[in-house]
């Protein structure tokens, strides 16, 4: 295994970690739009309050790793997706402002406004992340100089929009399972009743997205059955998909949440195996694609950055594990709560 392959894996690990951790944050935000009263809204906010900003660090780290290891990919994708990424950035900023501002004024109208900001921005962020990822799986138009050759509306294609909707459904299910672990009483029971419907939506959308991808991007499936990691991640997806309804019906919220985490991680893993060695396939002409060779930094840069990553990543993991352990258990509202 060389440095280029190592960094390909690291980038997907970071992005997969972000999808799992911030995915339930975004899902809780979507569910916040359907909260029944002020108590439930406060439970939503305090369930993610100690962890949401730490979860978003994984996105920053993933973007930084992409910039350091594959700067050509960073330049091409961020320039081609510029407007979409600005909308995503605005959504992430708005949801953070919504969380922090809603409790600053004792006014029902004020709180409801920021509740809507938080919920809608979470929904938009989840959708845009899925649309961006869907475009990578589909391939984007690149010229011979590997520059983006499309427009903003090129990104709004059927496959990308379908994967965007799947992203919203998957994160909402993930968020519901997280809230099941963190809530009690009527809210807990109602969320448990929502899980089967959300699960059915995710299964149906995932099947539709997979079938559509097979016809739109057949290169992703070439030689896939001969890859051992494909079977590993397929098993992870299958186990995650089947464990969610079983664990939820048995009221084992922790196991159901692990199942949804496995499902998201498995989907990211399958995507990585399908794309490898490409990072950004070129739509219509795969010869123009950006891959782990033609888009990488110099070997010295990759080596130095790997040393930094091997020092920093364990610290991030230890910190994340500590925070989740410190704030485990059901949400208890107090005077210092959101």
PDB file of N, CA and C in Angstrom, residues 255-304:
ATOM      1  N   UNK A 255     -28.465  -0.505  20.079  1.00  0.00           N
ATOM      2  CA  UNK A 255     -28.147  -1.429  18.993  1.00  0.00           C
ATOM      3  C   UNK A 255     -28.711  -0.924  17.670  1.00  0.00           C
ATOM      4  N   UNK A 256     -29.913  -0.358  17.696  1.00  0.00           N
ATOM      5  CA  UNK A 256     -30.504   0.189  16.470  1.00  0.00           C
ATOM      6  C   UNK A 256     -29.665   1.347  15.944  1.00  0.00           C
ATOM      7  N   UNK A 257     -29.144   2.195  16.852  1.00  0.00           N
ATOM      8  CA  UNK A 257     -28.297   3.304  16.429  1.00  0.00           C
ATOM      9  C   UNK A 257     -26.975   2.799  15.854  1.00  0.00           C
ATOM     10  N   UNK A 258     -26.421   1.765  16.452  1.00  0.00           N
ATOM     11  CA  UNK A 258     -25.212   1.154  15.885  1.00  0.00           C
ATOM     12  C   UNK A 258     -25.515   0.610  14.487  1.00  0.00           C
ATOM     13  N   UNK A 259     -26.718   0.057  14.310  1.00  0.00           N
ATOM     14  CA  UNK A 259     -27.113  -0.440  12.994  1.00  0.00           C
ATOM     15  C   UNK A 259     -27.164   0.658  11.948  1.00  0.00           C
ATOM     16  N   UNK A 260     -27.746   1.811  12.299  1.00  0.00           N
ATOM     17  CA  UNK A 260     -27.811   2.918  11.330  1.00  0.00           C
ATOM     18  C   UNK A 260     -26.421   3.484  11.063  1.00  0.00           C
ATOM     19  N   UNK A 261     -25.566   3.495  12.075  1.00  0.00           N
ATOM     20  CA  UNK A 261     -24.183   3.939  11.883  1.00  0.00           C
ATOM     21  C   UNK A 261     -23.453   2.987  10.940  1.00  0.00           C
ATOM     22  N   UNK A 262     -23.676   1.679  11.116  1.00  0.00           N
ATOM     23  CA  UNK A 262     -23.066   0.685  10.233  1.00  0.00           C
ATOM     24  C   UNK A 262     -23.579   0.837   8.802  1.00  0.00           C
ATOM     25  N   UNK A 263     -24.861   1.138   8.670  1.00  0.00           N
ATOM     26  CA  UNK A 263     -25.450   1.331   7.351  1.00  0.00           C
ATOM     27  C   UNK A 263     -24.786   2.503   6.633  1.00  0.00           C
ATOM     28  N   UNK A 264     -24.643   3.626   7.318  1.00  0.00           N
ATOM     29  CA  UNK A 264     -24.014   4.800   6.699  1.00  0.00           C
ATOM     30  C   UNK A 264     -22.547   4.522   6.390  1.00  0.00           C
ATOM     31  N   UNK A 265     -21.826   3.924   7.351  1.00  0.00           N
ATOM     32  CA  UNK A 265     -20.426   3.597   7.109  1.00  0.00           C
ATOM     33  C   UNK A 265     -20.253   2.617   5.966  1.00  0.00           C
ATOM     34  N   UNK A 266     -21.145   1.637   5.881  1.00  0.00           N
ATOM     35  CA  UNK A 266     -21.070   0.670   4.788  1.00  0.00           C
ATOM     36  C   UNK A 266     -21.333   1.299   3.427  1.00  0.00           C
ATOM     37  N   UNK A 267     -22.290   2.218   3.372  1.00  0.00           N
ATOM     38  CA  UNK A 267     -22.578   2.908   2.110  1.00  0.00           C
ATOM     39  C   UNK A 267     -21.370   3.722   1.668  1.00  0.00           C
ATOM     40  N   UNK A 268     -20.740   4.430   2.605  1.00  0.00           N
ATOM     41  CA  UNK A 268     -19.539   5.189   2.266  1.00  0.00           C
ATOM     42  C   UNK A 268     -18.417   4.263   1.808  1.00  0.00           C
ATOM     43  N   UNK A 269     -18.288   3.103   2.468  1.00  0.00           N
ATOM     44  CA  UNK A 269     -17.261   2.147   2.073  1.00  0.00           C
ATOM     45  C   UNK A 269     -17.504   1.578   0.687  1.00  0.00           C
ATOM     46  N   UNK A 270     -18.748   1.215   0.385  1.00  0.00           N
ATOM     47  CA  UNK A 270     -19.076   0.712  -0.950  1.00  0.00           C
ATOM     48  C   UNK A 270     -18.786   1.762  -2.020  1.00  0.00           C
ATOM     49  N   UNK A 271     -19.084   3.008  -1.705  1.00  0.00           N
ATOM     50  CA  UNK A 271     -18.815   4.088  -2.653  1.00  0.00           C
ATOM     51  C   UNK A 271     -17.313   4.227  -2.905  1.00  0.00           C
ATOM     52  N   UNK A 272     -16.515   4.123  -1.838  1.00  0.00           N
ATOM     53  CA  UNK A 272     -15.067   4.242  -1.980  1.00  0.00           C
ATOM     54  C   UNK A 272     -14.507   3.114  -2.834  1.00  0.00           C
ATOM     55  N   UNK A 273     -14.960   1.877  -2.571  1.00  0.00           N
ATOM     56  CA  UNK A 273     -14.490   0.724  -3.344  1.00  0.00           C
ATOM     57  C   UNK A 273     -14.890   0.870  -4.811  1.00  0.00           C
ATOM     58  N   UNK A 274     -16.094   1.384  -5.059  1.00  0.00           N
ATOM     59  CA  UNK A 274     -16.579   1.547  -6.434  1.00  0.00           C
ATOM     60  C   UNK A 274     -15.806   2.620  -7.181  1.00  0.00           C
ATOM     61  N   UNK A 275     -15.463   3.698  -6.499  1.00  0.00           N
ATOM     62  CA  UNK A 275     -14.763   4.807  -7.142  1.00  0.00           C
ATOM     63  C   UNK A 275     -13.287   4.513  -7.377  1.00  0.00           C
ATOM     64  N   UNK A 276     -12.640   3.804  -6.457  1.00  0.00           N
ATOM     65  CA  UNK A 276     -11.191   3.600  -6.504  1.00  0.00           C
ATOM     66  C   UNK A 276     -10.741   3.079  -7.880  1.00  0.00           C
ATOM     67  N   UNK A 277      -9.658   3.643  -8.447  1.00  0.00           N
ATOM     68  CA  UNK A 277      -8.743   4.659  -7.895  1.00  0.00           C
ATOM     69  C   UNK A 277      -9.156   6.100  -8.211  1.00  0.00           C
ATOM     70  N   UNK A 278     -10.351   6.255  -8.765  1.00  0.00           N
ATOM     71  CA  UNK A 278     -10.798   7.610  -9.100  1.00  0.00           C
ATOM     72  C   UNK A 278     -11.310   8.315  -7.860  1.00  0.00           C
ATOM     73  N   UNK A 279     -11.116   9.605  -7.831  1.00  0.00           N
ATOM     74  CA  UNK A 279     -11.708  10.460  -6.809  1.00  0.00           C
ATOM     75  C   UNK A 279     -12.869  11.253  -7.392  1.00  0.00           C
ATOM     76  N   UNK A 280     -12.700  11.721  -8.619  1.00  0.00           N
ATOM     77  CA  UNK A 280     -13.756  12.445  -9.330  1.00  0.00           C
ATOM     78  C   UNK A 280     -13.824  11.899 -10.752  1.00  0.00           C
ATOM     79  N   UNK A 281     -14.783  11.038 -11.053  1.00  0.00           N
ATOM     80  CA  UNK A 281     -14.927  10.546 -12.432  1.00  0.00           C
ATOM     81  C   UNK A 281     -15.363  11.670 -13.369  1.00  0.00           C
ATOM     82  N   UNK A 282     -14.862  11.620 -14.587  1.00  0.00           N
ATOM     83  CA  UNK A 282     -15.239  12.606 -15.602  1.00  0.00           C
ATOM     84  C   UNK A 282     -16.437  12.086 -16.381  1.00  0.00           C
ATOM     85  N   UNK A 283     -17.489  12.864 -16.411  1.00  0.00           N
ATOM     86  CA  UNK A 283     -18.708  12.471 -17.096  1.00  0.00           C
ATOM     87  C   UNK A 283     -18.464  12.404 -18.604  1.00  0.00           C
ATOM     88  N   UNK A 284     -18.762  11.266 -19.216  1.00  0.00           N
ATOM     89  CA  UNK A 284     -18.650  11.128 -20.659  1.00  0.00           C
ATOM     90  C   UNK A 284     -17.289  10.680 -21.153  1.00  0.00           C
ATOM     91  N   UNK A 285     -16.237  10.958 -20.419  1.00  0.00           N
ATOM     92  CA  UNK A 285     -14.883  10.569 -20.838  1.00  0.00           C
ATOM     93  C   UNK A 285     -14.049  10.292 -19.591  1.00  0.00           C
ATOM     94  N   UNK A 286     -13.993   9.042 -19.183  1.00  0.00           N
ATOM     95  CA  UNK A 286     -13.294   8.691 -17.948  1.00  0.00           C
ATOM     96  C   UNK A 286     -11.800   8.970 -18.006  1.00  0.00           C
ATOM     97  N   UNK A 287     -11.273   9.175 -19.205  1.00  0.00           N
ATOM     98  CA  UNK A 287      -9.841   9.485 -19.328  1.00  0.00           C
ATOM     99  C   UNK A 287      -9.498  10.816 -18.674  1.00  0.00           C
ATOM    100  N   UNK A 288     -10.478  11.686 -18.547  1.00  0.00           N
ATOM    101  CA  UNK A 288     -10.245  13.002 -17.930  1.00  0.00           C
ATOM    102  C   UNK A 288     -10.455  12.986 -16.414  1.00  0.00           C
ATOM    103  N   UNK A 289     -10.696  11.813 -15.847  1.00  0.00           N
ATOM    104  CA  UNK A 289     -11.002  11.720 -14.417  1.00  0.00           C
ATOM    105  C   UNK A 289      -9.814  12.123 -13.551  1.00  0.00           C
ATOM    106  N   UNK A 290     -10.123  12.567 -12.341  1.00  0.00           N
ATOM    107  CA  UNK A 290      -9.103  12.846 -11.343  1.00  0.00           C
ATOM    108  C   UNK A 290      -8.977  11.616 -10.449  1.00  0.00           C
ATOM    109  N   UNK A 291      -7.755  11.085 -10.323  1.00  0.00           N
ATOM    110  CA  UNK A 291      -7.562   9.881  -9.534  1.00  0.00           C
ATOM    111  C   UNK A 291      -6.446  10.070  -8.516  1.00  0.00           C
ATOM    112  N   UNK A 292      -6.090   9.005  -7.828  1.00  0.00           N
ATOM    113  CA  UNK A 292      -5.125   9.097  -6.734  1.00  0.00           C
ATOM    114  C   UNK A 292      -3.713   9.391  -7.224  1.00  0.00           C
ATOM    115  N   UNK A 293      -3.484   9.310  -8.544  1.00  0.00           N
ATOM    116  CA  UNK A 293      -2.155   9.595  -9.095  1.00  0.00           C
ATOM    117  C   UNK A 293      -2.070  11.009  -9.664  1.00  0.00           C
ATOM    118  N   UNK A 294      -2.960  11.318 -10.600  1.00  0.00           N
ATOM    119  CA  UNK A 294      -2.821  12.604 -11.314  1.00  0.00           C
ATOM    120  C   UNK A 294      -3.314  13.798 -10.508  1.00  0.00           C
ATOM    121  N   UNK A 295      -3.965  13.556  -9.363  1.00  0.00           N
ATOM    122  CA  UNK A 295      -4.483  14.676  -8.566  1.00  0.00           C
ATOM    123  C   UNK A 295      -3.759  14.823  -7.228  1.00  0.00           C
ATOM    124  N   UNK A 296      -2.725  14.003  -6.996  1.00  0.00           N
ATOM    125  CA  UNK A 296      -2.101  13.957  -5.676  1.00  0.00           C
ATOM    126  C   UNK A 296      -0.998  14.996  -5.510  1.00  0.00           C
ATOM    127  N   UNK A 297      -0.714  15.311  -4.257  1.00  0.00           N
ATOM    128  CA  UNK A 297       0.429  16.150  -3.920  1.00  0.00           C
ATOM    129  C   UNK A 297       1.720  15.354  -4.112  1.00  0.00           C
ATOM    130  N   UNK A 298       2.843  15.986  -3.872  1.00  0.00           N
ATOM    131  CA  UNK A 298       4.129  15.316  -3.994  1.00  0.00           C
ATOM    132  C   UNK A 298       4.270  14.246  -2.912  1.00  0.00           C
ATOM    133  N   UNK A 299       5.099  13.223  -3.157  1.00  0.00           N
ATOM    134  CA  UNK A 299       5.294  12.179  -2.136  1.00  0.00           C
ATOM    135  C   UNK A 299       5.758  12.736  -0.791  1.00  0.00           C
ATOM    136  N   UNK A 300       6.600  13.766  -0.797  1.00  0.00           N
ATOM    137  CA  UNK A 300       7.068  14.332   0.455  1.00  0.00           C
ATOM    138  C   UNK A 300       5.923  14.975   1.237  1.00  0.00           C
ATOM    139  N   UNK A 301       5.045  15.682   0.518  1.00  0.00           N
ATOM    140  CA  UNK A 301       3.879  16.289   1.168  1.00  0.00           C
ATOM    141  C   UNK A 301       2.976  15.224   1.774  1.00  0.00           C
ATOM    142  N   UNK A 302       2.731  14.161   1.018  1.00  0.00           N
ATOM    143  CA  UNK A 302       1.877  13.087   1.517  1.00  0.00           C
ATOM    144  C   UNK A 302       2.494  12.429   2.753  1.00  0.00           C
ATOM    145  N   UNK A 303       3.807  12.282   2.745  1.00  0.00           N
ATOM    146  CA  UNK A 303       4.479  11.650   3.884  1.00  0.00           C
ATOM    147  C   UNK A 303       4.403  12.522   5.132  1.00  0.00           C
ATOM    148  N   UNK A 304       4.712  13.815   4.981  1.00  0.00           N
ATOM    149  CA  UNK A 304       4.667  14.728   6.125  1.00  0.00           C
ATOM    150  C   UNK A 304       3.251  14.827   6.677  1.00  0.00           C
TER     151      UNK A 304
END
